[in-house]
Every structure is written in structure tokens, then in C-alpha cells.
């Protein structure tokens, strides 16, 4: 059992919630999201994110629009759909409960 | 100058240099491969391409560059991650490694000369040391190694790109492996940027790079020649010095030096250098000179086995220093020896021989060293005796011993010339000579030689036993026979010299030969008559004066 694998699994579990959380604060394009996640050390490489974003978009949680960029090709700006907003709220309450539960279990021992 | 390849990413054209393109293409294809099974894979690839385009644009405008280099591709890979990272439902299973076809490349990352050996080792997947040892053996014993190496060096291309390096080892060219290679590079401390920074950016760079490459090639070429010549010299030097070393220290009776059989090992060095400071200086000198090739060998072997020696500089410096000091000591020792040969002196001794019919024999040495030197019982045995027979006007026969020796000055030479011992023994008609003479060991060898001349009155007969073979030296005789042919015959001393009493009649091969012989004999007679006349004239003068 490698510690790295476990860590990765943990991060992966909260990644969707984090993306939705970032977008709940405002629209962002892929690099912005990546930037946030990298700073929080939730992801190491960007590659992980693209399939995830596409899947979230395809399931209808995210919407996007094209915007011109001064440096490079046009960018995809993502935003939460109404469905996505509800999804995010749902996840937030789950996360808060989960956090408390984990806190409780790990400290009460 | 590097070729560039144009690619289109999200509608923008980028110029990639060739090596960068090769790796980038592999990378992108691996990602596409990975994502092809995913739902919406094409869209994800488009997003990724767009992101890559963004990064390229950013880096190019930051660096005010036109061409995407390996450095940029490397940055992309480290930013976006390996292809495995792109699969969302990333199962942590390793991709099955299919063995791809290996190709011959020279390995530029592990070179002693041109990377041929390490390339071959990579191809056959064995340790490079074995290939190098094989080449060295081929080089030293047949020389084929050298030619083979040059041909292979010219024929096998160098593995320039990471993809080629993977093919060289037969590893599948996929992104996981490329990434692995990059990691290895970094681990080796070869910063990627450094390696690819020499991409020409302008005309001036192009010129300097070209000159650099040409100079590099020339240096490399001379380097090889030097390395080969150097190793041959070092090898010879080691063998020679071990010889001198062995002979001066007498390591278990090594007889290393055998120059035409003249000097034999320990005896040779001691007979020449005595046992004083000169011998010590020679010994220490050879020991010190030996250190340099030994150190060089150590460093060379260390390089061969891929180990770096931390204090190689100290080692080579002390090697050179001890080599020079050693040479100086040897020169001093040999130089001072040379002064001992400055003057030469000869002593003459006469031994009377009885009888007018003699049989000459020699004591043949059972263990002859051929010429010089053998020390036993404080005596230096010198096998340098030259025996000759001449006519005398005296009434009795005698042996004349002429012993010559050298010395630092005349007095020393004379003193040394007096000190010798030559055994002769007469029993009845038989006269036994010895094949050698001896001098005291402390007299050292200073060019001593001995000329033994048997002077016979006219009418004396002498039988030359075949045992005289080794000491007989240029005997004049009427028949003009070679020394060897004179043995085993009885000779009689005449006015004209030694005449064979029992030789078969000489067959002349031609009229010229016969005429020549007659002429020679007439001349000899003329000389004889002149001598008689002179004698008679002297007698007449003496009578008149009275």
C-alpha cells in the first residue's frame, strides 16, 4: 500500500467538489481553475483536470462560453449551470458533515 | 542549425525544432491514444491542445523567440503531466510494455570515445564494461579493435533524441518512458535546458557552433590517436620498468632484461652499479617512474568501469612528479656510471709454454650465459675471451694475456686491469684454456676484456680441439680458412703463418680463385725476402761498424 496512492485517492474524491466550489465564486477558464487547485496543492499536473471538466460539462453541471484571448487561442470560460449550483450546495453540506465526522473520529481517539 | 517543423495547434502555427517536435508528437499521440476511449475524448484533446498553444505562446513571447524548443516541450510535459494522468478514471495499472524493435545507436550519454561500446551494450542489453574490455583485448592483441571501432563510430548514428535513446534500448517509445528518461537526465544533473541551449539563434551562433563542432571533432580525433599511442607507450613503459625494477631488486631471480643475452637480471645491475648509492638511486628511481603509469592505469580503469576518482588530480599530479624525480634519479645513476668508463688501460702477462708439439683444448662452461656476467663466490665471471695464434721469433712458445679495463681515471683503469684471473693448465702436450676470466666482484664490470695470444716459433705443431670454438677469434692461416673450419686439424707454424698439416687439398672453384691465391702467396714470399734482405743489411751494417 503506497501512501502516494492513498493521498491521490483522497484528493480525487474532493476534486469535483473543489471545482464546483471555485466556479461558485465566479466564472473561470481552465487555467484559472488549475491555478487555484495548484496553489491549494490539490493537483500536481493539469492533465488530470481536462477530462474532469469535460465530464462535468457533459453531465450538465457546467456551462461554458468562448472568449477571445490576447495571448493564444480563444478560451473556454466555465460557469455553474443551475443544476450545477444545486449540486454544489448539496455537496457542500455533505462535505461539512463529512469534515466534522472525520474531525470527530480522528480527535476523539 | 536545426530543422524546424510547423504544427497547427488550435488554429495557431508553431515552429518546433526537430528534436522537440519528435518528442512533442509522441507526447500528444500518447495522450490521444489514452483519451480515445473516453467519452468526449476529442473535445478533451482539443482543450488540451488549446492549453498547450496558450503555454507555447506565452513562453515564446516571454522569451521573444520564434521556435519552440525541447525546453518548452519539457515544460508542457511537466505542467500537463504524463499521459496516464489524463485518464479520468485513472486505474493505477502499468501499461503493458511491449518490446519494440531495437536499433543500433551510439550512446552520447555514456562515452569514453564515441559511445560505440555503450551503444552496443544497450543493444544487447549487457553491461558496457564487457564490451569495452572486449575492444581493449582486440586492440592490444590484434589491432582489429581499433579499425572496428573507427568503422562502427562512422557507421552508427548517434542517438540524439529521447525517442532514439529509447529505441537504442529497445524500450517502447511512449510517453511514460520518455518522462522516465527526462527524470533520469535530471537525476544525472544534466539540466534539460543546458543540453538544448545550443540551438542556433542567429548567424553568429551558427558560426561559433560550426567552428566549435569542427574543433571538437579535431580534438576528438587527436584525442583518440593520443589515447592509443599513450596507452601503447604506457603499456611498454610498464613492462620495461617492471623489467628494470625486477632486475635491480632481484625479485626471486627475475631475468627480465635480456638484450642479446648480454645482461642477465640482477647480476647485470649489480656488476654495473655495485652495491652503493648508485644502485639504490637506480632502484628508487625505477620505483618512482613506475608510479605514473600505474596511476594512469588506475585512473583509466576507473573510467572504464564508470567510477570517478575523487582525487584523480592529486593522483595524476603526484604521478607526474614522481615520474620526473624517478627519471632524474635514473639519469644521475646512469650518468655517474658513464664517467667510470672514461679511461682505458691494458696489462700484459706472459706464460711460457713447454714443447714444440701442442694440443690445444678449452674448458667448456656448462652453464654459459653467452657473453657476460655471472657472479659467484665474490667473482665476476666475464665470458669475453678472444684467442689468437701468432708467430714469434723467440725460441720457445709462450701465452700472452692482454687484459684491458676502463676506469674513471688512468690510475683506476690500470689498477683494475691488473686484477683478473685466467686459468690455463699444461699437462704434457695438452694446453687447457678456460672460456672465461674472472675479476673480483668489487672491481665491477668496467668493459674488461681479455686477449689471449699463443705465440709459436716456426716449426711448432699445434692441434686445435673443437672445444676452442667459443674463444677462437680471427686466426690468420695460410689456407685462409674460417675459424670454425680450422678446428679439429693439426697446424704447423711456418714463416708464412699457420699452415694446415692434415687439411684436405683445397679445391679451387675457378681460375680467378687460383690466380688470387698464387698472387697472395707470391706477395707473402716477397715480404719474406724483403724482411730477410733487411735483416742481412742490418747484419752487414753491424759488421761494418765494428
XYZ file of C-alpha atoms in Angstrom:
655
model
C 0.000 0.000 0.000
C 1.608 3.202 -1.150
C 0.936 6.374 0.717
C 1.022 8.294 -2.562
C -1.857 6.271 -3.918
C -3.976 6.900 -0.841
C -3.249 10.610 -0.961
C -4.186 10.694 -4.640
C -7.454 8.881 -3.928
C -8.321 11.389 -1.220
C -7.622 14.354 -3.461
C -9.513 12.810 -6.316
C -12.544 12.421 -4.100
C -12.776 16.094 -3.298
C -11.670 17.397 -6.671
C -15.142 17.662 -8.203
C -16.424 19.479 -5.184
C -13.475 21.873 -5.292
C -14.022 22.698 -8.961
C -17.665 23.408 -8.343
C -16.660 25.491 -5.324
C -14.268 27.613 -7.336
C -16.874 28.213 -10.013
C -19.497 29.121 -7.411
C -17.375 32.195 -6.692
C -17.425 33.265 -10.308
C -16.730 32.180 -13.849
C -13.281 30.929 -14.675
C -11.406 29.419 -17.573
C -9.425 26.206 -17.281
C -6.129 27.855 -16.410
C -7.719 29.850 -13.597
C -9.188 26.735 -12.085
C -5.887 24.971 -12.473
C -4.116 27.858 -10.817
C -6.363 27.694 -7.782
C -6.077 23.948 -7.465
C -2.325 24.044 -7.873
C -1.946 26.669 -5.192
C -4.000 24.528 -2.884
C -1.824 21.589 -3.860
C -4.845 19.585 -4.830
C -3.438 18.728 -8.218
C 0.093 18.303 -9.416
C -0.382 18.243 -13.185
C -3.018 19.922 -15.308
C -3.768 16.865 -17.361
C -5.972 15.429 -14.688
C -8.344 18.313 -14.920
C -9.373 18.379 -18.582
C -11.217 15.068 -18.662
C -12.918 16.013 -15.399
C -14.104 19.389 -16.681
C -15.400 17.809 -19.864
C -17.301 15.192 -17.935
C -18.854 17.747 -15.576
C -19.858 19.812 -18.582
C -21.319 16.796 -20.389
C -23.371 15.809 -17.366
C -24.846 19.310 -17.398
C -23.304 20.673 -14.197
C -21.143 23.167 -16.080
C -21.694 25.521 -18.957
C -19.122 27.343 -20.991
C -18.696 30.209 -23.385
C -15.861 31.192 -25.690
C -13.862 34.323 -25.028
C -11.093 35.815 -27.154
C -7.643 35.893 -25.638
C -4.835 38.322 -26.318
C -2.252 35.613 -25.854
C -3.085 32.456 -27.756
C -6.287 30.781 -28.868
C -9.781 31.615 -27.563
C -10.523 30.431 -24.043
C -13.364 28.377 -22.655
C -14.937 30.160 -19.694
C -16.781 27.766 -17.417
C -19.693 28.609 -15.161
C -22.094 26.623 -12.984
C -25.424 25.710 -14.504
C -28.485 25.901 -12.293
C -28.237 22.176 -11.909
C -24.623 22.616 -11.012
C -25.398 25.222 -8.360
C -27.825 22.853 -6.665
C -25.296 20.062 -6.960
C -22.651 22.242 -5.381
C -24.884 23.139 -2.419
C -25.712 19.529 -1.880
C -22.051 18.614 -1.914
C -21.192 21.453 0.448
C -23.490 20.162 3.143
C -22.125 16.682 2.612
C -18.604 17.969 2.842
C -19.249 19.926 6.012
C -20.813 16.896 7.625
C -18.003 14.721 6.429
C -15.369 17.106 7.714
C -16.972 17.172 11.150
C -17.276 13.422 11.224
C -13.643 12.938 10.249
C -12.561 15.552 12.776
C -14.579 13.881 15.485
C -13.327 10.411 14.779
C -9.683 11.284 14.459
C -9.520 13.504 17.564
C -11.706 11.532 19.975
C -9.422 8.555 19.877
C 21.469 24.620 -37.447
C 18.327 22.709 -36.612
C 15.414 21.970 -38.893
C 12.055 23.238 -37.717
C 8.686 21.666 -38.255
C 5.437 23.568 -38.328
C 2.411 22.421 -36.416
C -1.067 23.759 -36.038
C -2.498 23.941 -32.542
C -5.975 25.393 -32.130
C -5.553 27.325 -35.342
C -2.176 28.818 -34.483
C 1.031 27.864 -36.265
C 4.079 26.987 -34.170
C 7.602 26.207 -35.318
C 9.121 23.331 -33.425
C 12.713 22.315 -33.815
C 13.162 18.766 -34.958
C 14.039 17.095 -31.685
C 11.350 18.969 -29.823
C 8.795 18.037 -32.487
C 9.629 14.367 -32.251
C 9.062 14.287 -28.530
C 6.045 16.532 -28.643
C 4.408 14.414 -31.306
C 4.976 11.295 -29.241
C 3.520 13.020 -26.236
C 0.398 14.240 -27.972
C -0.211 10.915 -29.676
C 0.112 9.129 -26.368
C -2.489 11.450 -24.881
C -4.833 10.963 -27.831
C -4.363 7.240 -27.517
C -5.206 7.430 -23.870
C -8.303 9.529 -24.368
C -9.653 7.856 -27.482
C -11.742 5.501 -25.393
C -13.140 8.213 -23.172
C -16.437 9.800 -23.742
C -15.854 13.219 -25.310
C -12.220 12.357 -25.906
C -11.931 14.583 -28.964
C -13.141 17.570 -27.017
C -10.705 16.932 -24.221
C -7.853 16.692 -26.732
C -8.982 19.975 -28.258
C -8.986 21.590 -24.807
C -5.528 20.255 -24.129
C -4.196 21.427 -27.469
C -5.611 24.801 -26.797
C -3.919 24.893 -23.421
C -0.631 23.829 -24.940
C -0.973 26.553 -27.563
C -1.514 29.043 -24.787
C 1.593 27.940 -22.946
C 3.694 27.977 -26.100
C 2.512 31.471 -27.000
C 3.209 32.691 -23.502
C 6.697 31.264 -23.399
C 7.612 32.406 -26.889
C 6.532 35.981 -26.275
C 8.272 35.983 -22.879
C 11.496 34.790 -24.417
C 10.993 36.793 -27.642
C 11.572 33.642 -29.598
C 10.182 32.123 -32.789
C 10.892 28.461 -32.316
C 9.543 26.046 -29.763
C 12.388 24.078 -28.258
C 12.716 20.920 -26.265
C 12.775 23.070 -23.185
C 9.231 24.193 -23.901
C 8.063 20.677 -24.617
C 9.624 19.629 -21.366
C 7.740 22.383 -19.605
C 4.481 21.235 -21.199
C 5.030 17.693 -20.062
C 5.849 18.715 -16.519
C 2.857 21.048 -16.390
C 0.234 18.846 -18.001
C 1.518 15.559 -16.725
C 2.094 12.139 -18.150
C -0.486 10.518 -20.430
C -1.633 8.292 -17.595
C -2.740 11.381 -15.715
C -5.203 12.234 -18.450
C -7.403 9.242 -17.990
C -10.012 10.422 -15.575
C -10.820 7.057 -14.135
C -7.140 6.516 -13.715
C -6.650 2.900 -12.909
C -3.189 2.599 -11.453
C -2.244 -0.164 -13.814
C 1.003 -0.062 -15.672
C 0.733 -0.137 -19.421
C 1.907 -3.424 -20.757
C 5.428 -2.997 -22.010
C 5.721 -4.337 -25.484
C 9.281 -4.957 -26.570
C 9.868 -2.855 -29.625
C 12.500 -3.475 -32.211
C 15.936 -2.367 -31.070
C 18.078 -0.186 -33.227
C 21.804 0.424 -33.215
C 22.685 3.852 -31.944
C 25.752 5.332 -30.374
C 25.031 6.388 -26.844
C 26.084 10.004 -26.311
C 25.394 9.889 -22.589
C 27.966 7.241 -21.747
C 31.092 7.792 -23.748
C 34.783 7.188 -23.402
C 35.481 7.954 -27.064
C 32.460 7.873 -29.310
C 29.847 5.955 -27.375
C 30.135 2.922 -29.658
C 30.656 0.446 -26.839
C 27.805 1.730 -24.723
C 25.550 1.703 -27.792
C 26.382 -1.931 -28.470
C 25.900 -2.721 -24.794
C 22.468 -1.074 -24.893
C 21.541 -3.038 -28.000
C 22.459 -6.364 -26.466
C 21.302 -5.280 -23.046
C 24.568 -6.180 -21.292
C 26.929 -4.206 -19.141
C 29.083 -1.820 -21.138
C 32.223 -2.909 -19.268
C 32.277 -6.254 -21.082
C 32.125 -4.598 -24.488
C 34.918 -2.205 -23.527
C 37.109 -4.996 -22.219
C 36.481 -6.922 -25.440
C 37.548 -3.922 -27.521
C 40.656 -3.385 -25.420
C 41.634 -7.023 -25.768
C 41.089 -6.840 -29.533
C 43.114 -3.643 -29.624
C 46.113 -4.978 -27.760
C 46.308 -8.384 -29.303
C 45.286 -7.861 -32.876
C 44.675 -4.210 -33.535
C 41.352 -5.170 -35.110
C 39.652 -3.417 -32.237
C 40.905 -0.077 -33.457
C 39.691 -0.451 -37.030
C 36.394 -1.939 -35.949
C 35.834 0.914 -33.577
C 36.533 3.579 -36.189
C 34.209 1.898 -38.692
C 31.419 1.499 -36.159
C 31.905 5.042 -34.995
C 31.441 6.308 -38.511
C 28.620 3.948 -39.407
C 26.366 4.005 -36.365
C 24.312 7.158 -35.883
C 24.251 8.826 -32.534
C 21.067 8.592 -30.502
C 20.152 12.270 -30.447
C 16.546 12.365 -29.401
C 14.969 10.725 -26.434
C 12.936 8.561 -28.779
C 16.128 7.253 -30.386
C 17.619 6.626 -26.983
C 14.593 4.534 -26.116
C 14.849 2.625 -29.384
C 18.525 2.040 -28.640
C 17.498 0.162 -25.507
C 14.527 -1.477 -27.143
C 12.126 0.275 -24.795
C 8.770 1.163 -26.270
C 8.620 4.761 -27.340
C 5.744 6.014 -25.277
C 5.326 8.931 -23.054
C 5.757 7.117 -19.811
C 9.218 6.102 -20.917
C 10.095 9.497 -22.273
C 9.080 11.002 -18.989
C 11.187 8.429 -17.219
C 14.163 9.382 -19.380
C 13.690 13.025 -18.511
C 13.711 12.170 -14.863
C 16.913 10.232 -15.368
C 18.502 13.200 -17.072
C 17.577 15.454 -14.234
C 18.857 12.919 -11.774
C 22.131 12.856 -13.671
C 22.327 16.560 -13.151
C 22.041 17.212 -16.839
C 19.654 20.112 -16.833
C 17.500 19.858 -19.834
C 17.864 23.476 -20.723
C 21.614 23.210 -20.809
C 21.508 20.355 -23.226
C 19.357 22.073 -25.724
C 20.503 25.597 -25.303
C 22.969 25.297 -28.128
C 20.227 25.671 -30.676
C 21.477 28.363 -33.007
C 19.643 31.640 -32.641
C 21.437 33.654 -35.242
C 24.175 33.721 -37.768
C 26.862 34.384 -35.205
C 25.727 31.472 -33.099
C 25.684 29.343 -36.185
C 29.301 30.226 -36.968
C 30.514 29.631 -33.437
C 28.623 26.378 -33.233
C 30.094 25.160 -36.511
C 33.623 26.111 -35.539
C 33.047 24.523 -32.184
C 31.860 21.329 -33.806
C 34.849 21.178 -36.173
C 37.297 21.897 -33.373
C 35.561 19.331 -31.269
C 35.918 16.756 -33.977
C 39.607 17.504 -34.490
C 40.243 17.396 -30.777
C 38.351 14.154 -30.520
C 40.334 12.650 -33.375
C 43.672 13.635 -31.906
C 42.399 12.579 -28.558
C 41.868 9.067 -29.845
C 45.243 8.932 -31.549
C 46.850 10.248 -28.386
C 44.931 7.830 -26.245
C 46.011 4.886 -28.369
C 49.642 5.971 -28.644
C 49.616 6.853 -24.973
C 48.267 3.542 -23.865
C 50.773 1.653 -26.011
C 53.597 3.752 -24.566
C 52.271 3.337 -21.052
C 51.972 -0.393 -21.570
C 55.531 -0.665 -22.928
C 56.819 1.572 -20.186
C 55.192 -0.551 -17.544
C 56.636 -3.740 -18.966
C 60.092 -2.189 -19.332
C 60.067 -0.654 -15.887
C 58.837 -3.827 -14.272
C 61.826 -5.412 -16.008
C 64.294 -2.886 -14.649
C 62.589 -2.957 -11.306
C 62.711 -6.708 -11.119
C 66.310 -6.836 -12.209
C 67.512 -4.162 -9.823
C 65.737 -5.558 -6.810
C 66.320 -9.177 -7.688
C 62.762 -10.282 -7.098
C 63.101 -14.003 -6.921
C 65.717 -14.141 -9.631
C 63.770 -12.484 -12.413
C 65.793 -12.381 -15.579
C 63.797 -9.700 -17.265
C 66.392 -7.897 -19.271
C 67.983 -9.916 -21.944
C 69.439 -7.632 -24.541
C 71.033 -10.096 -26.934
C 71.932 -12.131 -23.893
C 74.331 -9.500 -22.617
C 72.950 -8.592 -19.249
C 71.290 -11.018 -17.017
C 68.952 -9.708 -14.416
C 70.293 -8.959 -11.001
C 73.881 -9.820 -11.851
C 73.866 -7.286 -14.630
C 72.668 -4.424 -12.465
C 74.951 -5.285 -9.580
C 78.004 -5.851 -11.753
C 77.458 -2.418 -13.267
C 76.176 -0.389 -10.369
C 77.922 -2.101 -7.489
C 76.010 -2.040 -4.240
C 76.392 1.582 -3.250
C 74.295 4.698 -3.751
C 74.123 4.242 -7.497
C 72.210 1.004 -7.267
C 69.959 2.499 -4.597
C 69.351 5.547 -6.745
C 68.506 3.341 -9.702
C 66.162 1.231 -7.626
C 64.302 4.156 -6.106
C 64.283 5.852 -9.496
C 62.632 2.937 -11.280
C 60.156 2.555 -8.443
C 59.142 6.209 -8.724
C 58.914 6.151 -12.510
C 56.691 3.100 -12.249
C 54.155 5.015 -10.210
C 52.970 7.253 -13.051
C 51.878 4.565 -15.498
C 50.407 2.705 -12.551
C 48.377 5.726 -11.513
C 47.398 6.327 -15.117
C 46.250 2.735 -15.341
C 44.201 3.128 -12.176
C 42.500 6.270 -13.478
C 41.924 4.668 -16.868
C 40.417 1.532 -15.379
C 38.276 3.635 -13.084
C 36.941 5.495 -16.103
C 36.420 2.230 -17.920
C 34.283 0.944 -15.112
C 32.428 4.207 -14.885
C 33.708 5.191 -11.476
C 35.090 8.629 -10.928
C 38.050 9.000 -8.665
C 37.625 11.873 -6.271
C 41.276 12.794 -6.124
C 42.231 11.992 -9.696
C 44.012 15.318 -9.999
C 46.149 14.717 -6.958
C 46.835 11.242 -8.262
C 47.964 12.413 -11.684
C 49.978 15.275 -10.216
C 51.863 13.050 -7.814
C 52.259 10.501 -10.622
C 53.932 13.068 -12.861
C 56.051 14.422 -10.008
C 57.321 11.017 -9.006
C 57.937 10.169 -12.664
C 60.173 13.206 -13.073
C 62.033 12.617 -9.809
C 62.434 8.964 -10.753
C 63.846 9.878 -14.161
C 66.302 12.298 -12.547
C 67.490 9.613 -10.150
C 67.945 7.160 -13.017
C 69.830 9.760 -15.045
C 72.125 10.599 -12.130
C 72.817 6.956 -11.536
C 73.473 6.112 -15.174
C 75.349 9.378 -15.766
C 77.751 8.776 -12.922
C 78.198 5.234 -14.197
C 79.246 6.560 -17.587
C 82.145 8.519 -16.063
C 83.594 5.215 -14.883
C 84.323 4.328 -18.485
C 86.433 7.373 -19.264
C 89.977 5.961 -19.349
C 91.217 2.617 -20.534
C 94.340 0.629 -19.675
C 95.859 -2.703 -20.652
C 98.061 -5.085 -18.684
C 100.143 -7.784 -20.371
C 101.225 -11.059 -18.802
C 103.398 -13.794 -20.309
C 103.299 -17.508 -19.587
C 105.994 -19.776 -21.019
C 104.816 -22.930 -22.744
C 106.943 -26.075 -22.968
C 107.387 -28.313 -26.002
C 107.092 -27.885 -29.758
C 104.077 -30.071 -30.330
C 100.895 -28.967 -28.626
C 97.273 -29.982 -28.269
C 95.001 -27.034 -27.512
C 91.759 -27.523 -25.621
C 89.228 -25.368 -23.789
C 87.170 -25.993 -20.699
C 83.661 -25.622 -21.939
C 81.406 -23.903 -19.452
C 78.380 -25.987 -18.665
C 76.173 -23.016 -17.919
C 77.285 -20.372 -20.294
C 75.396 -17.111 -20.197
C 76.591 -16.419 -23.701
C 78.713 -13.413 -23.031
C 78.822 -11.599 -19.768
C 78.350 -11.711 -16.095
C 77.762 -14.297 -13.581
C 78.582 -13.661 -10.003
C 79.667 -16.465 -7.791
C 81.970 -16.522 -4.812
C 82.660 -12.795 -4.978
C 83.945 -13.240 -8.501
C 82.535 -11.639 -11.584
C 82.770 -14.108 -14.412
C 83.288 -12.461 -17.756
C 82.974 -14.551 -20.862
C 84.817 -12.197 -23.096
C 87.987 -14.076 -24.103
C 89.445 -13.803 -27.591
C 92.063 -16.348 -28.561
C 94.570 -15.952 -31.377
C 97.767 -17.664 -32.568
C 100.735 -15.732 -33.938
C 104.327 -16.449 -34.876
C 107.231 -15.477 -32.612
C 110.920 -15.153 -33.290
C 111.692 -16.372 -29.803
C 112.906 -19.935 -29.459
C 110.165 -21.016 -27.077
C 106.383 -20.728 -27.224
C 104.509 -18.523 -24.812
C 100.984 -17.328 -23.970
C 100.404 -13.616 -23.894
C 97.441 -12.350 -21.826
C 96.320 -8.837 -22.607
C 93.719 -7.667 -20.109
C 92.024 -4.312 -20.660
C 89.696 -2.388 -18.356
C 88.178 1.073 -18.041
C 88.141 3.458 -15.120
C 87.315 6.984 -14.040
C 90.987 7.899 -14.433
C 94.084 6.231 -15.749
C 95.325 5.001 -12.385
C 91.998 3.384 -11.608
C 91.853 1.775 -15.049
C 95.364 0.380 -14.616
C 94.624 -0.944 -11.184
C 91.504 -2.629 -12.484
C 93.376 -4.062 -15.485
C 95.805 -5.762 -13.122
C 93.062 -7.566 -11.284
C 91.974 -10.594 -13.250
C 92.275 -14.332 -13.171
C 92.557 -16.600 -16.204
C 93.059 -20.322 -15.767
C 95.483 -22.214 -18.014
C 96.966 -25.630 -17.415
C 99.648 -27.558 -19.258
C 99.928 -31.294 -18.815
C 102.443 -32.790 -21.214
C 101.475 -31.723 -24.684
C 97.990 -30.636 -23.699
C 97.350 -26.972 -23.024
C 93.966 -26.260 -21.495
C 92.494 -22.792 -21.674
C 89.439 -21.520 -19.930
C 86.472 -19.953 -21.707
C 86.146 -17.094 -19.265
C 88.169 -14.956 -16.951
C 87.143 -13.572 -13.617
C 87.606 -10.276 -11.881
C 86.867 -9.538 -8.223
C 83.256 -8.548 -7.684
C 84.227 -5.226 -6.140
C 86.122 -4.305 -9.311
C 82.697 -4.202 -11.036
C 82.238 -4.596 -14.747
C 84.053 -1.805 -16.489
C 84.452 -3.125 -20.009
C 87.027 -5.767 -19.099
C 88.150 -7.983 -21.930
C 90.955 -10.463 -22.397
C 93.000 -11.191 -25.499
C 94.897 -14.453 -25.261
C 97.596 -14.904 -27.889
C 99.612 -18.055 -28.281
C 102.986 -17.160 -29.822
C 104.668 -20.078 -31.530
C 108.180 -20.344 -33.008
C 108.408 -21.610 -36.573
C 108.138 -25.404 -36.751
C 105.842 -25.849 -33.787
C 102.805 -28.010 -34.446
C 99.507 -27.475 -32.726
C 96.238 -29.414 -32.766
C 93.145 -27.237 -32.358
C 90.482 -29.109 -30.429
C 86.836 -28.326 -31.386
C 86.274 -27.193 -27.801
C 88.049 -23.943 -28.693
C 85.006 -22.939 -30.683
C 83.824 -20.162 -28.359
C 87.096 -18.335 -27.827
C 88.905 -18.689 -31.151
C 88.990 -15.281 -32.802
C 90.092 -14.496 -36.337
C 93.133 -16.769 -36.696
C 95.400 -15.962 -39.643
C 96.321 -19.034 -41.669
C 97.884 -19.930 -44.974
C 94.757 -21.666 -46.192
C 92.624 -18.664 -45.305
C 90.101 -20.880 -43.557
C 87.347 -19.544 -41.310
C 87.959 -20.028 -37.598
C 85.384 -22.776 -37.298
C 86.921 -24.747 -40.184
C 90.346 -24.725 -38.536
C 89.192 -26.768 -35.568
C 89.905 -30.477 -35.493
C 93.080 -30.086 -37.564
C 96.784 -30.049 -36.839
C 98.597 -26.881 -37.794
C 102.255 -26.098 -38.197
C 103.755 -22.677 -37.723
C 105.714 -21.633 -40.817
C 107.363 -18.409 -41.897
C 104.132 -17.596 -43.708
C 101.967 -18.304 -40.692
C 99.881 -21.276 -39.648
C 99.788 -23.992 -42.264
C 97.420 -26.894 -42.151
C 99.152 -30.224 -41.898
C 96.185 -32.513 -42.423
C 93.593 -30.495 -44.274
C 92.161 -31.975 -47.441
C 93.523 -30.423 -50.587
C 91.664 -27.271 -51.229
C 89.652 -27.321 -54.358
C 89.711 -24.068 -56.182
C 86.471 -23.229 -57.701
C 87.761 -21.124 -60.561
C 90.858 -19.870 -62.329
C 90.412 -16.496 -60.661
C 90.453 -18.091 -57.235
C 93.641 -19.922 -58.075
C 95.305 -16.845 -59.538
C 94.381 -14.874 -56.483
C 95.832 -17.477 -54.193
C 99.057 -17.621 -56.205
C 99.305 -13.867 -56.121
C 98.819 -13.792 -52.381
C 101.473 -16.406 -51.887
C 103.908 -14.534 -54.121
C 103.297 -11.385 -52.151
C 103.897 -13.233 -48.907
C 107.185 -14.570 -50.380
C 108.197 -11.083 -51.484
C 107.550 -9.800 -47.996
C 109.634 -12.598 -46.595
C 112.507 -11.862 -48.984
C 112.339 -8.151 -48.135
C 112.475 -8.982 -44.478
C 115.490 -11.287 -44.974
C 117.280 -8.616 -47.016
C 116.606 -6.080 -44.302
C 117.979 -8.449 -41.695
C 121.050 -9.124 -43.758
C 121.618 -5.433 -44.391
C 121.405 -4.771 -40.670
C 123.919 -7.564 -40.087
C 126.268 -6.132 -42.741
C 125.979 -2.680 -41.176
C 126.702 -4.091 -37.760
C 129.792 -5.892 -39.080
C 130.981 -2.758 -40.865
C 130.528 -0.642 -37.761
C 132.719 -2.978 -35.820
